[in-house]
Coordinates of C-alpha atoms in Angstrom, one line a residue:
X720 CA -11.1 192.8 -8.4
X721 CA -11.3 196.5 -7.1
X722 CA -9.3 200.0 -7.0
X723 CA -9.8 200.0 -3.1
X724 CA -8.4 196.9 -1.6
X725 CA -7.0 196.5 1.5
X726 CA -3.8 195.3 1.0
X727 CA -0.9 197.5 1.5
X728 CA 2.0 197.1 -0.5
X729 CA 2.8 198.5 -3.6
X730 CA 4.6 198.9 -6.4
X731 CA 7.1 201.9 -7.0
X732 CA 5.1 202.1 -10.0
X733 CA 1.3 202.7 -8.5
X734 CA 0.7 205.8 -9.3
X735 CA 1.6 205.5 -12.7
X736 CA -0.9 202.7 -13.1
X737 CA -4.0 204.9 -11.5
X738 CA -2.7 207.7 -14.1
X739 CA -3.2 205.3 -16.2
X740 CA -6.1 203.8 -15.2
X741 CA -5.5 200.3 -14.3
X742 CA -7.8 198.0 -12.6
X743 CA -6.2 196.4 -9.6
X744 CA -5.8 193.1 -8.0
X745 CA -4.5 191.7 -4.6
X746 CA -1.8 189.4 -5.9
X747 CA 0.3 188.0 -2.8
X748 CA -0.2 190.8 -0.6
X749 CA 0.3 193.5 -3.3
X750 CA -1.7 195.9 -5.0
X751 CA -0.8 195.1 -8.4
X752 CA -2.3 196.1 -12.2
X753 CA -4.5 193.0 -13.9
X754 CA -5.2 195.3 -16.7
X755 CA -5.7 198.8 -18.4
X756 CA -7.3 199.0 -21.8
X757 CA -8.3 195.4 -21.7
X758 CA -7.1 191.9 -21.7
X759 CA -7.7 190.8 -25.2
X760 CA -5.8 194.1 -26.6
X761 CA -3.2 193.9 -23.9
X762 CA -2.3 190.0 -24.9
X763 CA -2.2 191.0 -28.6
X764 CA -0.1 193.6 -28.1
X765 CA 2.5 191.3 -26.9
X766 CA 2.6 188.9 -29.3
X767 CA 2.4 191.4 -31.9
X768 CA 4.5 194.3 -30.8
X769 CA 5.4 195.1 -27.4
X770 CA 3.7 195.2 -23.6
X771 CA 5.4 196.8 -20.6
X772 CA 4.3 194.6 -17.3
X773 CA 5.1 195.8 -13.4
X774 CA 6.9 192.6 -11.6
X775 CA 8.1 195.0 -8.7
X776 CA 5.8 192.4 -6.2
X777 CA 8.6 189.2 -7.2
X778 CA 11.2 188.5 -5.1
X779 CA 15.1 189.3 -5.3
X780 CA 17.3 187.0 -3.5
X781 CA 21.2 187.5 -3.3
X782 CA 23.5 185.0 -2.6
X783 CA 26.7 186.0 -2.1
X784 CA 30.3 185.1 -0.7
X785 CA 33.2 182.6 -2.3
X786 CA 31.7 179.3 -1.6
X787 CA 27.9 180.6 -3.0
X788 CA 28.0 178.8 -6.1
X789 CA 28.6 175.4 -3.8
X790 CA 25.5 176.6 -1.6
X791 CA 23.5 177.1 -4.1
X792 CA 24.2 173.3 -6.1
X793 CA 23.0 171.6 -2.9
X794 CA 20.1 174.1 -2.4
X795 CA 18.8 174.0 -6.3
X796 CA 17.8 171.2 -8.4
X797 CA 20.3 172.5 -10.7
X798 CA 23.6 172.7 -11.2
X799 CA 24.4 176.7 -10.8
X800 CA 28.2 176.5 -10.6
X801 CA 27.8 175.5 -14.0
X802 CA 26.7 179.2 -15.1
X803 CA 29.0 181.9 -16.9
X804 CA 28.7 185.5 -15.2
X805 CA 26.2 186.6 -17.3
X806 CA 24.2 183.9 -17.3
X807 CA 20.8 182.5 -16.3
X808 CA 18.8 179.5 -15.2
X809 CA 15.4 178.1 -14.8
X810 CA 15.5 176.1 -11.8
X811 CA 13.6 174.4 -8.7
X812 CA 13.5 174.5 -4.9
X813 CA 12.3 171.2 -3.7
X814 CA 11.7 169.9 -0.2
X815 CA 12.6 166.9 1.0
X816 CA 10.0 164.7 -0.3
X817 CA 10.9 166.5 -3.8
X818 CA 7.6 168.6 -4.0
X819 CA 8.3 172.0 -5.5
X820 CA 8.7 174.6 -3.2
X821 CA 9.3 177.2 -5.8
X822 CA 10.6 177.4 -9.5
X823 CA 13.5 180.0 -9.6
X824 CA 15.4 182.0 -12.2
X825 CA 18.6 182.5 -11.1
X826 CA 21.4 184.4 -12.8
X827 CA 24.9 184.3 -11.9
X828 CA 25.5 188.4 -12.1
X829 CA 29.6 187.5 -10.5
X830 CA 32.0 185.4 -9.8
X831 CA 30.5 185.0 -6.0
X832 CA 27.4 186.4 -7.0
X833 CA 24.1 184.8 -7.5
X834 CA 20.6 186.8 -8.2
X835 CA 18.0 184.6 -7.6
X836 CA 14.4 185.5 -8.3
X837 CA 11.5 184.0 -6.8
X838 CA 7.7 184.3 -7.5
X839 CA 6.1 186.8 -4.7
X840 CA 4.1 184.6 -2.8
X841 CA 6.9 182.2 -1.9
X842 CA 9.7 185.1 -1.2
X843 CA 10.0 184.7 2.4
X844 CA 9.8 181.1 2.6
X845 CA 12.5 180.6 -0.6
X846 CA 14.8 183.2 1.6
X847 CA 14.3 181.4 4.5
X848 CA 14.9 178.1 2.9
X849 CA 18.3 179.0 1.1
X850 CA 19.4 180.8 4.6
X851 CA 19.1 177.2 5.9
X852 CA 20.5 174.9 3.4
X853 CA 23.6 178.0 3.3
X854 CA 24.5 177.2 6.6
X855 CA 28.1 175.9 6.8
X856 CA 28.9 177.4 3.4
X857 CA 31.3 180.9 3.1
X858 CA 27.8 182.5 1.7
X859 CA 25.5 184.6 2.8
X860 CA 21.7 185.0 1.8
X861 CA 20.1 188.3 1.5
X862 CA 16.7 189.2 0.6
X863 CA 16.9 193.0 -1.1
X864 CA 13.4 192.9 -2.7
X865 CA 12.3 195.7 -1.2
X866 CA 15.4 197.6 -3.1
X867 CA 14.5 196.3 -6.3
X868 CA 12.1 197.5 -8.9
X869 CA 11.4 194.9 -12.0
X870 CA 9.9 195.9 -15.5
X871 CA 9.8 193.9 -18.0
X872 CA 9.2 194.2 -21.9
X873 CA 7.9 191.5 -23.9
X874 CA 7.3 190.8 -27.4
X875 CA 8.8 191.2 -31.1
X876 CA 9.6 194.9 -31.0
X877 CA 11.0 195.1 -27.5
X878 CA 14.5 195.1 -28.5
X879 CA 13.6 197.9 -31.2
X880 CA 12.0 200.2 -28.3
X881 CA 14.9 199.3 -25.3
X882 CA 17.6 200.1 -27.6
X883 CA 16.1 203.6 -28.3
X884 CA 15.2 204.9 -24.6
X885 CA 16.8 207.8 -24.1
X886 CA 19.9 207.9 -21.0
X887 CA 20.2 204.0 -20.9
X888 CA 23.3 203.3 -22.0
X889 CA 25.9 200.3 -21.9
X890 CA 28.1 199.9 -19.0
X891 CA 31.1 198.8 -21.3
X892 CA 29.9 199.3 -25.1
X893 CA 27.1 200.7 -27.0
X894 CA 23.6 200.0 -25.8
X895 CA 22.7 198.9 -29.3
X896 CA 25.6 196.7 -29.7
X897 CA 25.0 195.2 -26.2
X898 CA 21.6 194.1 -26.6
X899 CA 21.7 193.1 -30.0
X900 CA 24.5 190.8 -28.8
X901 CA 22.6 189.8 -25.8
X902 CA 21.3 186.2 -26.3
X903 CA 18.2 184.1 -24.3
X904 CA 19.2 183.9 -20.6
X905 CA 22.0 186.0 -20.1
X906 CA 21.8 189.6 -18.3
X907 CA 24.3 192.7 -18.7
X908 CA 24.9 195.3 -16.5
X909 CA 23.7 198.8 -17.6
X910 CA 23.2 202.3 -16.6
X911 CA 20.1 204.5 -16.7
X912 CA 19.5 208.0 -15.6
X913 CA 23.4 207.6 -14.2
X914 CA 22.0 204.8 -12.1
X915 CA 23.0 200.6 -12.6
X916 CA 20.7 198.5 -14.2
X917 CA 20.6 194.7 -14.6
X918 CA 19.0 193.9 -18.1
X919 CA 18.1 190.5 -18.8
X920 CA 16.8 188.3 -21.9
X921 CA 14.1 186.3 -20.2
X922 CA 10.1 186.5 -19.1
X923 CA 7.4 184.4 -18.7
X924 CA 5.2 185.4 -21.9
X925 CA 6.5 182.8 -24.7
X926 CA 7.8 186.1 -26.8
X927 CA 11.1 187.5 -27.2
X928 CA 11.6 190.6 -24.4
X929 CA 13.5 191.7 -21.6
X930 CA 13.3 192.0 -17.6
X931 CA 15.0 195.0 -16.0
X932 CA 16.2 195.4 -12.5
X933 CA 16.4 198.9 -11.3
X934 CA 16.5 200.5 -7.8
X935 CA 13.1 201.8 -7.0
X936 CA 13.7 205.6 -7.3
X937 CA 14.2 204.9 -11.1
X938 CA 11.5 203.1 -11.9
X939 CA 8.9 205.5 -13.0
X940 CA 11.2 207.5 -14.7
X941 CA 12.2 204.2 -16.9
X942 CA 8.5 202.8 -17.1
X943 CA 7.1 206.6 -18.6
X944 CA 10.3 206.5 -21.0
X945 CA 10.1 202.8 -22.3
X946 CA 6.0 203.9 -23.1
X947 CA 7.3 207.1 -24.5
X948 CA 9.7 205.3 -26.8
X949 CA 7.4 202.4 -27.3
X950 CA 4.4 204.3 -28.6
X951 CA 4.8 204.6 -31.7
X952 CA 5.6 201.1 -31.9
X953 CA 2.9 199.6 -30.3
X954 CA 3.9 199.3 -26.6
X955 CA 1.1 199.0 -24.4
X956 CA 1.0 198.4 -20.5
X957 CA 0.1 195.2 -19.9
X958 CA -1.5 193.8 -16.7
X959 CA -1.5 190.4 -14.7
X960 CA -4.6 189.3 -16.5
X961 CA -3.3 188.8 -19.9
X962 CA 0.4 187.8 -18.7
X963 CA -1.5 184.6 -17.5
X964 CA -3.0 183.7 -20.8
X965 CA 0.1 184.6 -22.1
X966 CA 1.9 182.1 -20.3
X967 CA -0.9 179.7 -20.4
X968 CA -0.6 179.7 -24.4
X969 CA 3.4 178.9 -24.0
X970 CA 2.8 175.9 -21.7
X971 CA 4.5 177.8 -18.7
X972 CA 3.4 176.1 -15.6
X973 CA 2.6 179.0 -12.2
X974 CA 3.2 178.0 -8.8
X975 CA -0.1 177.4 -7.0
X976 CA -1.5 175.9 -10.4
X977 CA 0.8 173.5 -11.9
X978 CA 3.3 173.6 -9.4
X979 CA 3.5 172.7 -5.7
X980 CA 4.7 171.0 -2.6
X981 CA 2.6 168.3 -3.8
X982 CA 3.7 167.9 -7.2
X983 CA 7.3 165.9 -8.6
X984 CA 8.6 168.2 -11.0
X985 CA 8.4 164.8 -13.6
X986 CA 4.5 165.1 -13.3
X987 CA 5.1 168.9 -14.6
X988 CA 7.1 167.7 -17.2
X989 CA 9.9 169.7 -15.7
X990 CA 12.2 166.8 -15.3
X991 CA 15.1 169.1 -17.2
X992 CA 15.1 171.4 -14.5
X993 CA 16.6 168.7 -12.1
X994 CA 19.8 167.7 -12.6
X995 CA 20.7 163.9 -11.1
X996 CA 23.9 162.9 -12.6
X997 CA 26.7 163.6 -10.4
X998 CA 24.9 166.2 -8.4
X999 CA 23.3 166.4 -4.8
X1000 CA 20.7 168.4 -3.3
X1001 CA 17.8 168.4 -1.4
X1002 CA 15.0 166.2 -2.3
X1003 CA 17.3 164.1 -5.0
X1004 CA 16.5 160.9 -3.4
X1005 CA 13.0 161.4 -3.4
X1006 CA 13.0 162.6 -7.0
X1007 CA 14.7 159.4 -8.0
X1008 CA 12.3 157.0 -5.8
X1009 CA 9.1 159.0 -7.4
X1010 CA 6.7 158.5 -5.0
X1011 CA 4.2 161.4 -4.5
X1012 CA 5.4 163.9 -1.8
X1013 CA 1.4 163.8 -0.3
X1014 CA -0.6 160.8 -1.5
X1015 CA -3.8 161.7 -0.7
X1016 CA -3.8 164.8 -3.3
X1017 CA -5.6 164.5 -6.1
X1018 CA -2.5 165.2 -8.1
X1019 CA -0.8 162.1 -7.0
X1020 CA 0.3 160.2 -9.6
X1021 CA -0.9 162.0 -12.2
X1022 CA 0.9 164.3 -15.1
X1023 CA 0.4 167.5 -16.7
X1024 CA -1.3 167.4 -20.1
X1025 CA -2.5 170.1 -22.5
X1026 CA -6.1 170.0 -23.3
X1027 CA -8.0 171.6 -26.6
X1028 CA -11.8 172.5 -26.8
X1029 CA -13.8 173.7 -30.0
X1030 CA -16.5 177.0 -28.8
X1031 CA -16.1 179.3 -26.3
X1032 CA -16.6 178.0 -22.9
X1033 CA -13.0 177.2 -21.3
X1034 CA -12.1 174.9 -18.5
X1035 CA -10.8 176.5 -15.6
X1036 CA -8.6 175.6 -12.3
X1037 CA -10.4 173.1 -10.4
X1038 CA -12.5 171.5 -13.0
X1039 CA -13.0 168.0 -13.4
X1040 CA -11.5 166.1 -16.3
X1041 CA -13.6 163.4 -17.6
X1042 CA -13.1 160.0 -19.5
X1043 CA -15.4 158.4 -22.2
X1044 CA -17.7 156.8 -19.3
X1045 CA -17.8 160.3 -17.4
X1046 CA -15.4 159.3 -14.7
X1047 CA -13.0 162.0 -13.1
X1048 CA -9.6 161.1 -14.5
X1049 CA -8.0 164.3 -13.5
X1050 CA -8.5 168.4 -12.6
X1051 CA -7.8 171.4 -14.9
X1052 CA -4.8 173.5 -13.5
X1053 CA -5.4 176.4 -15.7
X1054 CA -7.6 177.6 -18.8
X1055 CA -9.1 180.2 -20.9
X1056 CA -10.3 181.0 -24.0
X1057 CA -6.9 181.7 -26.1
X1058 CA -6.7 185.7 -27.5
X1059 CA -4.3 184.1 -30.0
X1060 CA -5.8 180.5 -31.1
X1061 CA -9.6 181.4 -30.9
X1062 CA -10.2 178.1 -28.9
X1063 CA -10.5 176.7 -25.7
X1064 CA -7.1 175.1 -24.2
X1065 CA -6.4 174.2 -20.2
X1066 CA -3.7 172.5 -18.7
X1067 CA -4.6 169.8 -16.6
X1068 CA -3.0 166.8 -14.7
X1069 CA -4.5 163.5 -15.8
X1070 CA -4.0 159.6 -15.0
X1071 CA -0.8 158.5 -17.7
X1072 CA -3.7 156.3 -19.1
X1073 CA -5.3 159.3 -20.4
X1074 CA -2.4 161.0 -21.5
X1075 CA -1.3 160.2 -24.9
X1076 CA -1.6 163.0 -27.3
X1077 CA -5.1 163.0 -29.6
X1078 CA -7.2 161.1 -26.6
X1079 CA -10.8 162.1 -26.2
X1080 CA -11.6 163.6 -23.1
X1081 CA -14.0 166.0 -21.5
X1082 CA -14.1 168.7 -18.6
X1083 CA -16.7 169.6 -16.4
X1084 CA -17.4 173.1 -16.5
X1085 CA -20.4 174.0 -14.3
X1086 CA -22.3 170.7 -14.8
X1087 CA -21.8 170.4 -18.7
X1088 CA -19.5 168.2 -20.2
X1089 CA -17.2 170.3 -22.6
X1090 CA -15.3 167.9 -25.4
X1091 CA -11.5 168.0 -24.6
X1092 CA -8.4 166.4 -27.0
X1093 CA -5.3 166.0 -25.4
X1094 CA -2.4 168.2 -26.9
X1095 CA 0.9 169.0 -27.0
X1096 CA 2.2 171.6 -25.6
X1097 CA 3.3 174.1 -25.6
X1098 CA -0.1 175.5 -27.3
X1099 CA 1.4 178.5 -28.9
X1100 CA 5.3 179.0 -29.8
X1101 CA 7.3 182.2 -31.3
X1102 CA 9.3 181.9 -34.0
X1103 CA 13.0 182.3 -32.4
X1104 CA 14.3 185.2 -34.0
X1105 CA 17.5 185.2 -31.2

C-alpha cells in the first residue's frame, strides 16, 4: 500500500482524501482510500456513530426501455419485475454452469428503469454480460459509471447527520420526512446543491446507513458537507480497510473471496438470492442439478462456514482448514481479528462433514495450528432500529 501507485483512475473525491491524509490502495484499477486515522477507530466509528466511505470505483449500470424488467428476469437470478419503483434487490449474475459472475444490487428507480450496481472489478464484464442476454428485448444497456459519484454513510447516527446537511432537500416532501419514512432497500430521488440525487437505504457494513448517487461535480461539495454536519456527531471518513472487517463481522460474502465463477451460490449460503419457482434465467438448470461449475477447485463441493478463534492471531484468505487428525478439510475465504468481538473469526469453505455449528477445527496460519469452532453467522448483527 503506497500514496504513489501507478494506477490511474480516480475518484472525484481524491483530493479530498490527500487533504485528508488517506493512505491509498490500488483496488481494481483505482486509486482508492484504505484508511485515514486508522482502521480500528475507523471501524468503531461505524458501528458506533457514523463513517463516510468513497465507492465512486463501483459500477453503475442502466437498464432501460419498456421490456427491461423482462431482460433483466432472464439475465438475474432474481425476479426484478417483482420490484416497486423505489425499490431494491440483492441479486446474482450467474453463468451458465451457475458460478457467480457477480452479486448485484439493483434498484428499480422507474417504471422502465433499472439501476444496477456492480462491484468494480467485474463492471465491464457485468455490462457486457447484460448487453448480451438484452439482446431481443425492447431494452437497452448502458454503463454511466464514469458519470456517477457514490458516497455512502453508515452506521446509527447516519440518518441524524443526512437529514441535517445543508441544500439537500426532498424532491417531493421534506427531507426529514422523506428519510425517516425511507425503509431498508428502497431509494428516493433527491436534490442537492440544485442538482438530482439518488439516496438509498442500503450498504455493505451490517449498520443502518445510506448510499448516495450524485453526478461527479457534486461530490466533494456533498462529501466536505456530510463531515461538516457529521462532526459533531462522530462521523469519520472511513477507508477500504475497515469496510472489510466490517463486512466480514456481518457475514457479507466479496467477490473474489467468497464468491466466484467457481462457486454455486448454495455453497455461499446465498440460495435466497436465486429464485427457481416459475422463473428462468441463465444458469437455472445448472443451479438445480448442483454440480460444481469447475471441479477441480478446491471449493468444489464444499460450503461456506463461519469460524471463531480465542487470541490474537487470525486466519486469513488462503489458509488451510484443518480437521482433528490435521487433514486439510477446507481454505479460509476471509479473516481478521474482529475491532468489535476482540476475537479471531474467518469465513471459510469446508467439507458439509465439517460443517455443523460447535465442530472443532483448526487453521493453519504460517505453520501453526490455530484452534477454530465453527459458528454461525453472521458473527456480529445490529439491532434493527428501521
Amino acid at each position: 500500500m503506497t500514496d504513489t501507485l501507478p494506477t490511474q483512475r480516480q475518484s472525484p473525491l481524491h483530493d479530498a482524501h490527500v487533504a485528508a491524509g488517506a493512505t491509498f490502495t490500488d483496488f481494481a484499477g483505482w486509486q482508492m482510500p484504505v484508511r485515514y486515522s486508522g482502521d480500528l477507530a475507523e471501524h468503531a466509528a461505524v458501528r458506533t456513530a457514523a463513517g463516510l466511505f468513497d465507492l465512486s470505483h463501483m459500477g453503475e449500470i442502466f437498464v432501460l426501455g419498456p421490456a427491461a424488467a423482462d431482460a433483466l428476469d432472464a439475465a438475474l437470478s432474481g425476479r426484478m419485475s417483482a420490484l416497486t419503483v423505489g425499490q431494491a434487490k440483492y441479486t446474482l449474475l450467474l453463468d451458465d454452469d451457475g458460478g457467480v459472475i457477480d452479486d448485484l444490487i439493483v434498484y428499480r428507480t422507474g417504471d422502465d428503469r433499472y439501476l444496477v450496481v456492480a462491484n468494480a472489478s467485474n463492471r465491464e464484464v457485468v455490462a457486457e454480460v447484460l448487453r448480451d442476454r438484452a439482446e431481443g428485448y425492447d431494452a437497452l444497456v448502458e454503463d454511466e459509471s464514469d458519470d456517477v459519484a457514490l458516497i455512502a454513510i453508515q452506521g446509527p447516527k447516519s440518518k441524524e447527520i443526512l437529514q441535517n446537511v445543508e441544500g439537500l432537500t426532498g424532491e417531493e416532501q421534506d427531507i426529514d420526512d422523506a428519510l425517516g419514512a425511507l425503509r431498508y432497500y428502497r431509494a428516493l430521488n433527491a436534490v442537492y446543491a440544485g442538482l438530482p440525487i439518488l439516496i438509498t437505504r442500503t450498504g455493505y457494513t451490517g449498520e443502518d446507513g445510506f448510499e448516495l448517487f450524485v453526478a461527479p461535480d457534486a461530490a466533494r461539495s456533498l462529501w466536505d458537507a456530510l463531515l461538516e454536519t457529521g462532526a459533531g456527531a462522530g462521523l469519520v471518513p472511513a477507508g477500504l480497510a475497515c469496510r472489510d472487517t466490517l463486512r466480514l463481522e456481518a457475514g457479507m460474502p466479496l467477490y473474489g473471496h467468497e464468491l466466484g465463477v467457481d462457486i454455486l451460490p448454495a455453497q455461499a449460503g446465498l440460495a435466497r438470492a436465486v429464485v427457481t419457482d416459475g422463473h428462468d434465467f441463465v444458469g437455472r438448470d445448472a443451479v438445480l442439478r448442483g454440480d460444481a461449475p469447475e471441479p477441480d477447485s478446491l471449493l468444489a463441493g464444499r460450503v461456506l462456514v463461519g469460524l471463531a478463534s480465542e487470541g490474537k492471531r487470525a486466519g486469513r484468505a488462503g489458509y488451510d482448514v484443518l480437521n482433528g487428525d490435521g487433514a486439510v478439510v477446507g481454505r479460509v475465504t476471509s479473516g481478521a481479528l474482529s475491532p468489535t468481538l476482540g476475537h479471531p473469526i474467518a469465513m471459510a469453505f469446508v467439507d458439509p462433514a465439517v460443517a455443523e455449528t460447535g465442530t472443532s477445527l483448526g487453521i493453519d496460519v504460517r505453520g501453526t495450528r490455530i484452534d477454530a469452532t465453527v459458528v454461525p453467522l453472521p458473527f456480529y448483527k445490529r439491532e434493527s432500529n428501521t
